[in-house]
Structure formats: structure tokens, C-alpha cells
Short mmCIF file of C-alpha atoms and ligand atoms in Angstrom, two decimals:
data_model
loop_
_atom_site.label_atom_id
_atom_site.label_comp_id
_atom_site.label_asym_id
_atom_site.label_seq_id
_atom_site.Cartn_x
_atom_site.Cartn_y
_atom_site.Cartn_z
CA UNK A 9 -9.73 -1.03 25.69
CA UNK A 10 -7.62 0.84 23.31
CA UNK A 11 -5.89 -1.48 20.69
CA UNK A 12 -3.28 -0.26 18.02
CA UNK A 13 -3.16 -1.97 14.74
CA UNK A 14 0.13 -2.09 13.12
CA UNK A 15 0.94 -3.04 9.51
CA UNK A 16 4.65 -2.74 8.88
CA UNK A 17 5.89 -3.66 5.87
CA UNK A 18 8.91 -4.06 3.67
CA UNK A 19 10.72 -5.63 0.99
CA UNK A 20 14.00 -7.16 2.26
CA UNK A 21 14.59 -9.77 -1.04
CA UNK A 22 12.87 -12.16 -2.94
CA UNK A 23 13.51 -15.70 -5.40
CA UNK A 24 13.70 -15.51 -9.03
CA UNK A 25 13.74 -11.30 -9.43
CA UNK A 26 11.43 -8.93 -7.84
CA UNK A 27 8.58 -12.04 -7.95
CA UNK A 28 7.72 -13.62 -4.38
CA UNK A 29 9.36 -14.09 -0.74
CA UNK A 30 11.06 -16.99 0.25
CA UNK A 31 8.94 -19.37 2.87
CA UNK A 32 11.84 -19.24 5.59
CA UNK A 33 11.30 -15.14 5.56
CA UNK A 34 8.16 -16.01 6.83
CA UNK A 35 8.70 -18.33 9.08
CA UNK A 36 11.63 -16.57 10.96
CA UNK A 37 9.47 -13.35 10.92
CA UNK A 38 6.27 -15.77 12.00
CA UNK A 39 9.50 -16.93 14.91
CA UNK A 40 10.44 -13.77 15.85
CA UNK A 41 6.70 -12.19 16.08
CA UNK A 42 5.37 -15.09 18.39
CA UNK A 43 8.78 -14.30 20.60
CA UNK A 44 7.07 -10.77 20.73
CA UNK A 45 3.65 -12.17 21.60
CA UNK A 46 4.52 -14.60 24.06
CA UNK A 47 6.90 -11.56 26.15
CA UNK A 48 3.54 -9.73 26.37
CA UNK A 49 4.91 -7.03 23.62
CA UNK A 50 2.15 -7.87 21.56
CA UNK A 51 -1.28 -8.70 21.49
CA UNK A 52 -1.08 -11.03 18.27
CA UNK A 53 0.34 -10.90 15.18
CA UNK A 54 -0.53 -12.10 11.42
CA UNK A 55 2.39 -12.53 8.57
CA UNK A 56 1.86 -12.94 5.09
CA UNK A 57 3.17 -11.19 1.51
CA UNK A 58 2.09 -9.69 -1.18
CA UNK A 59 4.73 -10.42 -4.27
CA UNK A 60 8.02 -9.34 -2.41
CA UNK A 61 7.02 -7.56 0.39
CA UNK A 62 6.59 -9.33 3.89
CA UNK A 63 3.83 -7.66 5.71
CA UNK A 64 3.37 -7.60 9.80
CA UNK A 65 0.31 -7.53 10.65
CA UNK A 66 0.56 -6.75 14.19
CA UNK A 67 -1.67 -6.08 17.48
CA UNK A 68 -0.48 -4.02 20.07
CA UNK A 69 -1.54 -1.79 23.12
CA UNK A 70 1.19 0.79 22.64
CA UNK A 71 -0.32 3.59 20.36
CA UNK A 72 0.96 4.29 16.79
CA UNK A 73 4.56 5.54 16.65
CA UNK A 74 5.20 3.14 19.57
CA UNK A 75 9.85 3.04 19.34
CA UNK A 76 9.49 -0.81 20.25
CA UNK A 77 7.09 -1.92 18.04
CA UNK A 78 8.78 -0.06 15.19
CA UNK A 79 12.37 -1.47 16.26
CA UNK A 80 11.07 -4.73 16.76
CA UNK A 81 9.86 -4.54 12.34
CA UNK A 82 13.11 -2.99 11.45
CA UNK A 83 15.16 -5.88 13.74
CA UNK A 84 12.72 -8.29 12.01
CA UNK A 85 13.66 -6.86 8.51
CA UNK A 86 17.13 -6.84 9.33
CA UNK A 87 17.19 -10.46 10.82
CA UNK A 88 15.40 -11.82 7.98
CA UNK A 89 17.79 -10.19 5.57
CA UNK A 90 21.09 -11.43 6.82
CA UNK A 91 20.26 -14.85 7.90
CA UNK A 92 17.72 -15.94 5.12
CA UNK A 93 17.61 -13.62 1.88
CA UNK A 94 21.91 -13.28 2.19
CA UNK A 95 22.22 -16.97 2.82
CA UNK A 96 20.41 -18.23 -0.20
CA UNK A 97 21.47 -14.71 -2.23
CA UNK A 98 17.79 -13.84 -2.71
CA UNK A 99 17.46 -10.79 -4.69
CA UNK A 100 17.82 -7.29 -3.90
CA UNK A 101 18.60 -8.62 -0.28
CA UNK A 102 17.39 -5.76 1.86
CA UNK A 103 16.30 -3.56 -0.66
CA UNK A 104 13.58 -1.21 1.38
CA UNK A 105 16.10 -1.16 4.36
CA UNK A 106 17.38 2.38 3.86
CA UNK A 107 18.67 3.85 7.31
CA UNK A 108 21.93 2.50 8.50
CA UNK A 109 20.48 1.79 11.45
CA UNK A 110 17.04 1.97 13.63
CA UNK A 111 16.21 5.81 15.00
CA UNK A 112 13.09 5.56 16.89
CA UNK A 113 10.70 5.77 13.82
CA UNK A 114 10.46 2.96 10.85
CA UNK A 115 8.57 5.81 8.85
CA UNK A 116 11.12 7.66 6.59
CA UNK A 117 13.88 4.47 6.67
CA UNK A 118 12.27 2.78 4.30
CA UNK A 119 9.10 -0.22 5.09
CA UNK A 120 5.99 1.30 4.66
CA UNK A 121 3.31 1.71 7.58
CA UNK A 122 -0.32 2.12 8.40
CA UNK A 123 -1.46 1.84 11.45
CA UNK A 124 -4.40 2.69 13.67
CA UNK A 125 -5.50 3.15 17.51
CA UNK A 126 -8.62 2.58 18.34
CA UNK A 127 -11.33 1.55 20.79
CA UNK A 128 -12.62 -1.64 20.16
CA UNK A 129 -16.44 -1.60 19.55
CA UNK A 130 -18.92 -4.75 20.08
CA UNK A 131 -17.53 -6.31 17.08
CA UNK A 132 -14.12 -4.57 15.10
CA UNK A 133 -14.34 -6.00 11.86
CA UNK A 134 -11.19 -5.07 9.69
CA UNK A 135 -10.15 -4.90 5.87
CA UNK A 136 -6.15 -4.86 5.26
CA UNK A 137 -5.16 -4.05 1.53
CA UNK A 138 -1.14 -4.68 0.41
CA UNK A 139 -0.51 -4.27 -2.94
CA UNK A 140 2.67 -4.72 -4.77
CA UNK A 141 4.13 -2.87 -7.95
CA UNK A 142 2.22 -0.09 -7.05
CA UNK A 143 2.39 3.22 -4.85
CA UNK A 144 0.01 4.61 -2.21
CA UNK A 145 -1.32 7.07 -4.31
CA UNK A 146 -2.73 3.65 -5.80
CA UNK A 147 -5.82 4.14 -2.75
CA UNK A 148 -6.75 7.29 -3.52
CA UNK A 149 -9.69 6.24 -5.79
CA UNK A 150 -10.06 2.94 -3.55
CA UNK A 151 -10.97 5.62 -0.69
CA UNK A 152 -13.01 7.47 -3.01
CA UNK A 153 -15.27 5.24 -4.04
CA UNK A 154 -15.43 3.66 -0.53
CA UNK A 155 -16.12 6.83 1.55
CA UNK A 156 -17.25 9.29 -0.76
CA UNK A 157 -19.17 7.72 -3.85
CA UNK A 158 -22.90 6.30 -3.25
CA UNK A 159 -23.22 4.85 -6.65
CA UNK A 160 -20.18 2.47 -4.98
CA UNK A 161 -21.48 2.91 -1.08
CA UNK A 162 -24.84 2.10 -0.45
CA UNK A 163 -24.79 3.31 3.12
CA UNK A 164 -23.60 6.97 2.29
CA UNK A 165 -27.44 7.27 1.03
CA UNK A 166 -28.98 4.47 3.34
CA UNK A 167 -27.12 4.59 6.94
CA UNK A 168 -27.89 7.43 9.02
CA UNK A 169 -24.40 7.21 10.89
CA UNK A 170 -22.81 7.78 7.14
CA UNK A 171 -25.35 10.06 5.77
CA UNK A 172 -23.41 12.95 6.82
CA UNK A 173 -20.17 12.11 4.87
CA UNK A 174 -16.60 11.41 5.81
CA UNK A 175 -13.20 13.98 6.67
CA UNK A 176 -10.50 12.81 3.67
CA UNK A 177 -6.95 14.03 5.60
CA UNK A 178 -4.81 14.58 1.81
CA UNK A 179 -1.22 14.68 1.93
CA UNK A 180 1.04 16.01 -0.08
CA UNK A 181 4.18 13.95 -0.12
CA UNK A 182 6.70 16.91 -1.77
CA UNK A 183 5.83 19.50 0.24
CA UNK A 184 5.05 17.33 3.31
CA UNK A 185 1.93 18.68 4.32
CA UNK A 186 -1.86 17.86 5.15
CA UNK A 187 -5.24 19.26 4.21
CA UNK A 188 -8.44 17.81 6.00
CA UNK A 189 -11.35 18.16 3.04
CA UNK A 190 -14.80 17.17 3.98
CA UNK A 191 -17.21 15.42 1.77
CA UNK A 192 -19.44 15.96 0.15
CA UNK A 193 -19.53 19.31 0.38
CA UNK A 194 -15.71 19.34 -0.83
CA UNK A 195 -15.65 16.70 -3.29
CA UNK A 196 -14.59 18.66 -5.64
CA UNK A 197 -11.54 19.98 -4.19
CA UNK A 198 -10.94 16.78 -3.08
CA UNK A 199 -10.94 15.32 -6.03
CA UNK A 200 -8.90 17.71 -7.93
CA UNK A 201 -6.23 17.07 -5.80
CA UNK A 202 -6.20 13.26 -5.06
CA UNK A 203 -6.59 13.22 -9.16
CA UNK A 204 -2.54 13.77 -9.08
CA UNK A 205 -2.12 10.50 -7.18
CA UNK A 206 1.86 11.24 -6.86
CA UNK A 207 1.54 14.09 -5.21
CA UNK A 208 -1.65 13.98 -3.15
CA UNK A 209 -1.91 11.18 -1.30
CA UNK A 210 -4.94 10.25 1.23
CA UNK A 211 -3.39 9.62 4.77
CA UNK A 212 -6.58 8.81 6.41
CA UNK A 213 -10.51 9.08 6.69
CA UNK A 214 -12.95 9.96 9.37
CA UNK A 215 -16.21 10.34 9.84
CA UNK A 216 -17.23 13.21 10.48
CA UNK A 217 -18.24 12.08 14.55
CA UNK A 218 -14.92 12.40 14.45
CA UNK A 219 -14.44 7.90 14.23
CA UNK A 220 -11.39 6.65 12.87
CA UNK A 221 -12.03 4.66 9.52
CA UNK A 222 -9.02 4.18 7.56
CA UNK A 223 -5.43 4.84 7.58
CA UNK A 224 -3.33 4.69 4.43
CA UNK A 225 0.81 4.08 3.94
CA UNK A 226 2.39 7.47 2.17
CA UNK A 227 5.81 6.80 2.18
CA UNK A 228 7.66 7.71 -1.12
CA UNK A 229 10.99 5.65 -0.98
CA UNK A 230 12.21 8.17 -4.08
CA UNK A 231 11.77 11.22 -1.84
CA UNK A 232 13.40 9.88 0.92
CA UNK A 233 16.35 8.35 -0.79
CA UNK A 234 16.30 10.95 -3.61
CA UNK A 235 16.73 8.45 -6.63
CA UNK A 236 14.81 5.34 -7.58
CA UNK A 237 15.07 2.41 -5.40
CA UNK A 238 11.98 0.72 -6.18
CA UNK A 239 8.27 1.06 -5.66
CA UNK A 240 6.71 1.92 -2.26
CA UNK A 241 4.03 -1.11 -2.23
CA UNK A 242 1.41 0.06 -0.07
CA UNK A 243 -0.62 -0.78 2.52
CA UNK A 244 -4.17 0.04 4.04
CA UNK A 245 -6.19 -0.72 6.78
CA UNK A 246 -10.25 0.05 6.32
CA UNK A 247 -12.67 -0.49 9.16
CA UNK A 248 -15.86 -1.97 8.16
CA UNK A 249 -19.77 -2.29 9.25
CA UNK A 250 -22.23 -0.91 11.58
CA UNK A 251 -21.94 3.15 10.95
CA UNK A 252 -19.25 2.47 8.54
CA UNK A 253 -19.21 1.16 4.63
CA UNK A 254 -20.11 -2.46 5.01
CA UNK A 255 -17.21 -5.20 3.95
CA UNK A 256 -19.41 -5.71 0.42
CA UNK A 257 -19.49 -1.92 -0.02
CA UNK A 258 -15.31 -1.88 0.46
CA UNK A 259 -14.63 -4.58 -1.80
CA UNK A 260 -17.13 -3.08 -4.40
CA UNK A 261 -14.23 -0.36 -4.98
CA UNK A 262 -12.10 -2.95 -6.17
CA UNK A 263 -14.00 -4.17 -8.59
CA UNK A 264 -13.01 -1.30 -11.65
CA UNK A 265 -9.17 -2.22 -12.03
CA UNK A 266 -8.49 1.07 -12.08
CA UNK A 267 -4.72 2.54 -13.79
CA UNK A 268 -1.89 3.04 -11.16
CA UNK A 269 1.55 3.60 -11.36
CA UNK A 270 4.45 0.87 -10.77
CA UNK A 271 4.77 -2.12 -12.33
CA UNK A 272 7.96 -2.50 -14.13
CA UNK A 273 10.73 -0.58 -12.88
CA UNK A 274 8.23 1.35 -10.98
CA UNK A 275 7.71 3.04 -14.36
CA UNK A 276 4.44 2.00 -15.78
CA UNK A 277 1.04 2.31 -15.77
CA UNK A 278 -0.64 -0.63 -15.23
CA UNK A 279 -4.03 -1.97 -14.15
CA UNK A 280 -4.61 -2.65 -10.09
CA UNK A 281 -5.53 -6.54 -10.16
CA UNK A 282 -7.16 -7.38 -6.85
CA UNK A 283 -6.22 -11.41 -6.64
CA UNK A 284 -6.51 -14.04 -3.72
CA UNK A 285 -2.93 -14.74 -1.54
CA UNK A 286 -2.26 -17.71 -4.15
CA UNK A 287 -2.21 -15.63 -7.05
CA UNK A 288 -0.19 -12.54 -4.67
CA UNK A 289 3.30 -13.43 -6.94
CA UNK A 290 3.28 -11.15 -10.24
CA UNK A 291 4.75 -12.39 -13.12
CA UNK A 292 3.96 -10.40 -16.77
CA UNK A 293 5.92 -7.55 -16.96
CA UNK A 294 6.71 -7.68 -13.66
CA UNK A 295 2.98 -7.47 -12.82
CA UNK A 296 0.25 -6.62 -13.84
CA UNK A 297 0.36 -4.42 -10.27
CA UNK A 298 -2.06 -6.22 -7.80
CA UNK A 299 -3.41 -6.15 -4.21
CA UNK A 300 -5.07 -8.79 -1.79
CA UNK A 301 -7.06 -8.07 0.77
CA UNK A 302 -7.67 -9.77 4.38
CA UNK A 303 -10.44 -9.71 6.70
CA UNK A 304 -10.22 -9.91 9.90
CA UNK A 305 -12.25 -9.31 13.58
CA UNK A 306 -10.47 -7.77 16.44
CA UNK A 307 -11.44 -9.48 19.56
CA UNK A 308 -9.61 -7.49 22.59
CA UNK A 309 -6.54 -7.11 19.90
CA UNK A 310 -6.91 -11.13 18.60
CA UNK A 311 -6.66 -11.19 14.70
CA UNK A 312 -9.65 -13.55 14.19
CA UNK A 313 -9.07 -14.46 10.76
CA UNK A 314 -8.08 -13.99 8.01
CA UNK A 315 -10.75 -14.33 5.02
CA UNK A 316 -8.90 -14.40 1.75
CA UNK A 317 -11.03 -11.24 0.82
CA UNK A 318 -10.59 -11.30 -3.06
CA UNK A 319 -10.85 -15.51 -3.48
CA UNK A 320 -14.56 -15.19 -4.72
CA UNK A 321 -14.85 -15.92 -8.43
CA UNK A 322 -17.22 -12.72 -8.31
CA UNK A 323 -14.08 -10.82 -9.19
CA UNK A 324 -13.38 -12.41 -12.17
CA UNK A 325 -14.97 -10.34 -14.23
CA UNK A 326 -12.25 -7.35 -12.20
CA UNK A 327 -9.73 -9.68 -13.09
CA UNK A 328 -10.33 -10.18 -16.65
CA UNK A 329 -10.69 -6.44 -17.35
CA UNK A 330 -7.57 -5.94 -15.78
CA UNK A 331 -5.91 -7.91 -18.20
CA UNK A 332 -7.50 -6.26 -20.68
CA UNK A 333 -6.00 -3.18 -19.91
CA UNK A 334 -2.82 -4.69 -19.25
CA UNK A 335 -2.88 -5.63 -22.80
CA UNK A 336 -3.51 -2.16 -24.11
CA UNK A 337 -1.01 -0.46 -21.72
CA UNK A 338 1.85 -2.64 -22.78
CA UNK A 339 1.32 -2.44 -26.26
CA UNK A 340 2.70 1.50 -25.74
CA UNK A 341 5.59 0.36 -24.98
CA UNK A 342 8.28 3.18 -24.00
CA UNK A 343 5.82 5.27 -24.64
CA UNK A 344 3.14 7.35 -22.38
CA UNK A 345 0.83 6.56 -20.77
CA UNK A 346 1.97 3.05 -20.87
CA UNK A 347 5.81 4.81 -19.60
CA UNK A 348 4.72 7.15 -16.89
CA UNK A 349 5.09 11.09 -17.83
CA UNK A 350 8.42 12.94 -17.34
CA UNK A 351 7.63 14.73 -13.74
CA UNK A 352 7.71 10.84 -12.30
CA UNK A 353 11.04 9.68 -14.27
CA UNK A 354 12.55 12.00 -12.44
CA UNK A 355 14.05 9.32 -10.31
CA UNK A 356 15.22 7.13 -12.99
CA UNK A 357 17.48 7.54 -16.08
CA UNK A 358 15.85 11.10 -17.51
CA UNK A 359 18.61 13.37 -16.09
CA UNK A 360 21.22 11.30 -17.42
CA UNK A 361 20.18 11.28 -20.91
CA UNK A 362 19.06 14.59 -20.81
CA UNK A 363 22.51 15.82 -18.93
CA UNK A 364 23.97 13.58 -21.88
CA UNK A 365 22.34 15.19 -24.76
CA UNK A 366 22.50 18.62 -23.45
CA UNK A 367 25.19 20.17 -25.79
CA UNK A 368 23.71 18.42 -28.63
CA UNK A 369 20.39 20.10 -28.49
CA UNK A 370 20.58 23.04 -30.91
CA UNK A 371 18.43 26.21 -30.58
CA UNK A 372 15.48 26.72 -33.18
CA UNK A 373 15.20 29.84 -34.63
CA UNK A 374 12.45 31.35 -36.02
C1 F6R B 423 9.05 -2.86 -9.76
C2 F6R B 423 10.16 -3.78 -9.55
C3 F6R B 423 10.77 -4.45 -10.72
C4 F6R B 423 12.20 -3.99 -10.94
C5 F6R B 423 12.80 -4.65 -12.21
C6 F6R B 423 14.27 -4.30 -12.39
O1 F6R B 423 8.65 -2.27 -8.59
O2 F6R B 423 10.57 -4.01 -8.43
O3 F6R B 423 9.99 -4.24 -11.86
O4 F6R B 423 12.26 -2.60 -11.05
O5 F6R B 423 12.69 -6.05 -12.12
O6 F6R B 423 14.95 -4.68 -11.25
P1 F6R B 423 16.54 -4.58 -11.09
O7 F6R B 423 16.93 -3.20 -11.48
O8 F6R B 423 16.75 -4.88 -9.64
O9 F6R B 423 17.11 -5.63 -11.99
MG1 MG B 424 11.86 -6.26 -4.83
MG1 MG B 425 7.23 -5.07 -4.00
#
């Protein structure tokens, strides 16, 4: 039986600034999904957040791209917005709802997606990442390590289903394009794109049988609405075990908090802090940028689950680091790298001051 996975996700207003959603958003989108279930539309359905973004986790038997599944997360969205974030003036009420209205695809209006179709095997366990403050360039070493580094994935060495290596499909979000790379006879070239994690962004990874194993977000809500209007908080679904990185070996990627982009105004640099869902509300700075993780196990599309992936104390250690680093970043100030680098505040207040001060800049001459 072939079972879609959808994650649909968005950030339609939250309490007290850009911090955490509001408990009736998740209820009426918990209201609305189980409307959806009972129907027979779908499967099963799992809601949570990560700061202020609602996620969907959603089970379906309509293929990615399905028109109803994505209406029924924008009408969701939408819903939410006007009868909970307007009523108690949450803030930035529908924020990441960009279209004026619903045209047959959520991708490009402005909630982020990943999602999968696959056949169930014996047992389907699953890994979802959301992160918030961040972008999905923010996976591109998490899928590294995970599917291409045996120093972080035991199996790549060990397993003789994984021996051969994984196909890393790179996108580039200006140009709109994709490159499959293989590893590891490519992982260079791989590298020195996904390196320039605004630009090259992985999409998904395969192995090289030809098995689905992990589908990232890659929306850029700058590109699409052509200034800044906020970070696009990704999501990611991994597949785990039996001919595939084990859940240990996925989480071990996690462990080095490594420096993304986000965090305050979507302008910083910042550590990725992996925390449990209690600790999923940043604060400092607007951050540090951070990402939970839930594991589940598909049972003819049933989320079994979820296991709070990241509540072990085994990633304190992560977690201290990571503040650490989010010490040293913010001590920069305005400046780079704890500012991100001119190409990227592109989308903010750069032309202006530039467009400002351009009569005033004198030439030099030698
Ligand atoms: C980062 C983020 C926040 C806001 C910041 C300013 O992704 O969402 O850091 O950029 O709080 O928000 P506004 O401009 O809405 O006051
Ligand atoms: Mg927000
Ligand atoms: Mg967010």
C-alpha cells in the first residue's frame, strides 16, 4: 500500500512576538484535521509547533502534490488565522500566507512542505525535523553527515544495503533547478555546492536502489515574495533503519550545533539547537535557531507515535555548545559573520541605505 506523508507547515501568528503559537491554533487545526480523518480524506494526522510555526503532520493515500490535501493546509492556515490569531491580535497574524487565495499548489504561496510517497515496508519507522529561525539550507550538513559521512553513519561502512552510497538531488533555489550528485564518488562536488547553503539546497536523498530516504522543504519566502517577510522555517522528513541510517545514526548529525542562518530578523548566524517540544519556544535574540525532532512508525498510514526525539539529556552536551556559540556570534553584533554577508541582506534594508547614500559616495582617485 502506497502511503503519502505530508508535512505542511506555516506560520500564521504567534503570542508575545515571533516566540510560540497560541494553544487554540492547535486545537482548531487538531478540529479541523480529525474532520479530515473521520471523511476518509486522511489516513491520520499529527499537530504540533516548533516556535511559531504550526506543523501538519499528515497521512494520506493521495500522492504528493495531491490539490485537496494542499487546500485543506492552506483552508486550515486561513481558518486558524481569522478566527484565533485575529481574535486575540496574535502577532504577525497570517504572516507565511502569501497568495490571495488557494491555486492548486501550497508550494510557492508561502507554508513550507516536505512530503513523501512511499510503500510501506514491514516496519516504516520515521524521523520529522522542524526547525524555527532558520532556513532549509539549515539540512544540508544534517543530510551530509546522515547519508554521506561514515565517521557520523556507521552503516555507510557496516550495512551492505548502504555500502554503495546515496543519490543527493541539490537544488538551486535562484535559478530553480536540480542536479542529482552521487556519493561518494561525487562528494566533492557535492559538497562544494551544498557549502553555499542559500543557494544550494538538498531537495531529497536516495539510495542508490533507487529507495526514497528523505525529502527536504526548499521554499525561499524572499524569492517568492521578492523582499523579506521572514524566515522559511523548515521542515524534513528522514526514513530510518533496516538498509537505511539507523534512528541513532540520524540523530548523531545533530549533535555538532552547527552555524545556520536566521535567527533575528532572519539576519544572523546562529547556532542550530536541537531541543525537546517543551523547550520548541525561542527566546534570546529571538533564538538561538533550534529544531525538534519526532519519531514516529507508519502502520498502514497510522502515525504511531511520537517520541520526543531530542528529550535525552545525551544532547546536552549539543546544547551547551550551542550556547557557546551563541555567545560568540552575538558578541559581533552588526557585524559579519554574526550579521549575515551582503548577497543575503539583499532582502532587507541594504538597498535603501545604499540607494540613500548613493550621491554621497565620492570617487577615489589615484
Ligand atoms: C526571525 C523572526 C524575528 C523577527 C523580529 C522582528 O525569523 O521572525 O526575529 O524578524 O522579531 O519582527 P517584526 O519586524 O515583525 O517586529
Ligand atoms: Mg513569526
Ligand atoms: Mg518561525
Amino acid at each position: 500500500m502506497k502511503i503519502t506523508l505530508s508535512v505542511i507547515k506555516a506560520d500564521v501568528g504567534s503570542i508575545a512576538g515571533h516566540v510560540t503559537v497560541h494553544e487554540k491554533q492547535l486545537e482548531l487545526a487538531r478540529e479541523i484535521l480529525s474532520r479530515e480523518k473521520e471523511r476518509g480524506l486522511l489516513i491520520d494526522f499529527y499537530v504540533t509547533h516548533c516556535g511559531d510555526d504550526i506543523e501538519l503532520i499528515m497521512t494520506h493515500d493521495k500522492g504528493v502534490s495531491n490539490p485537496e490535501i494542499h487546500e485543506l493546509a492552506w483552508n486550515t492556515f486561513k481558518e486558524i488565522t481569522e478566527k484565533v490569531s485575529k481574535k486575540y491580535k496574535l502577532y504577525a497574524a497570517g504572516q507565511d500566507l502569501l497568495a490571495e487565495s488557494f491555486s492548486g499548489n501550497i508550494r510557492g504561496m508561502g507554508p513550507g512542505v516536505a512530503e513523501m510517497e512511499v510503500e510501506e515496508r514491514e516496519s516504516e519507522p520515521v524521523a520529522i525535523f522542524m526547525a524555527d529561525k532558520t532556513e532549509p539550507g539549515a539540512w544540508n550538513y544534517i543530510l551530509y553527515k546522515i547519508f554521506a559521512d561514515p565517521f557520523n553513519t556507521a552503516g555507510l561502512v557496516i550495512d551492505p544495503k548502504m555500502h554503495q552510497g546515496f543519490v543527493f538531488k541539490v537544488m538551486d533555489v535562484i535559478e530553480h533547478k536540480t542536479v542529482d550528485l552521487r556519493c561518494p564518488e561525487e562528494a566533492y562536488d557535492l559538497l562544494a555546492l551544498i557549502g553555499t547553503p542559500s543557494r544550494y539546497v538538498i531537495h531529497s536523498v536516495y539510495r542508490k536502489d533507487g529507495l526514497l530516504a528523505s525529502v527536504a522543504s526548499t521554499s525561499r519566502l524572499s524569492l517568492i515574495a521578492g523582499r523579506y517577510v521572514g524566515k522559511d522555517d523548515p521542515v524534513l522528513i528522514v526514513r530510518a533503519q533496516h538498509g537505511l541510517p539507523a534512528m541513532g545514526e540520524i540523530l548523531e548529525a545533530f549533535t555538532f550545533p552547527h552555524i545556520v542562518a536566521g535567527w533575528m530578523r532572519g539576519s544572523h548566524h546562529g547556532p542550530l539547537m536541537p531541543v525537546p517540544l517543551r523547550h520548541a519556544h525561542p527566546t534570546r535574540f529571538d533564538g538561538p535557531p533550534r529544531v525538534i525532532g519526532l519519531g514516529f512508525n507508519l502502520a498502514n498510514g497510522e502515525l504511531v507515535g511520537p517520541v520526543d526525539l531530542f528529550d535525552d539529556p545525551s544532547f546536552d552536551k549539543t546544547r551547551e555548545l550551542a550556547n557557546d556559540i551563541a555567545e560568540i556570534m552575538r558578541r559581533h553584533g552588526p557585524f559579519m559573520p554574526g550579521r549575515l554577508g551582503p548577497d543575503e541582506m539583499e532582502y532587507t534594508t541594504l538597498p535603501s541605505v545604499l540607494e540613500k547614500l548613493k550621491d554621497r559616495f565620492e570617487k577615489v582617485e589615484d
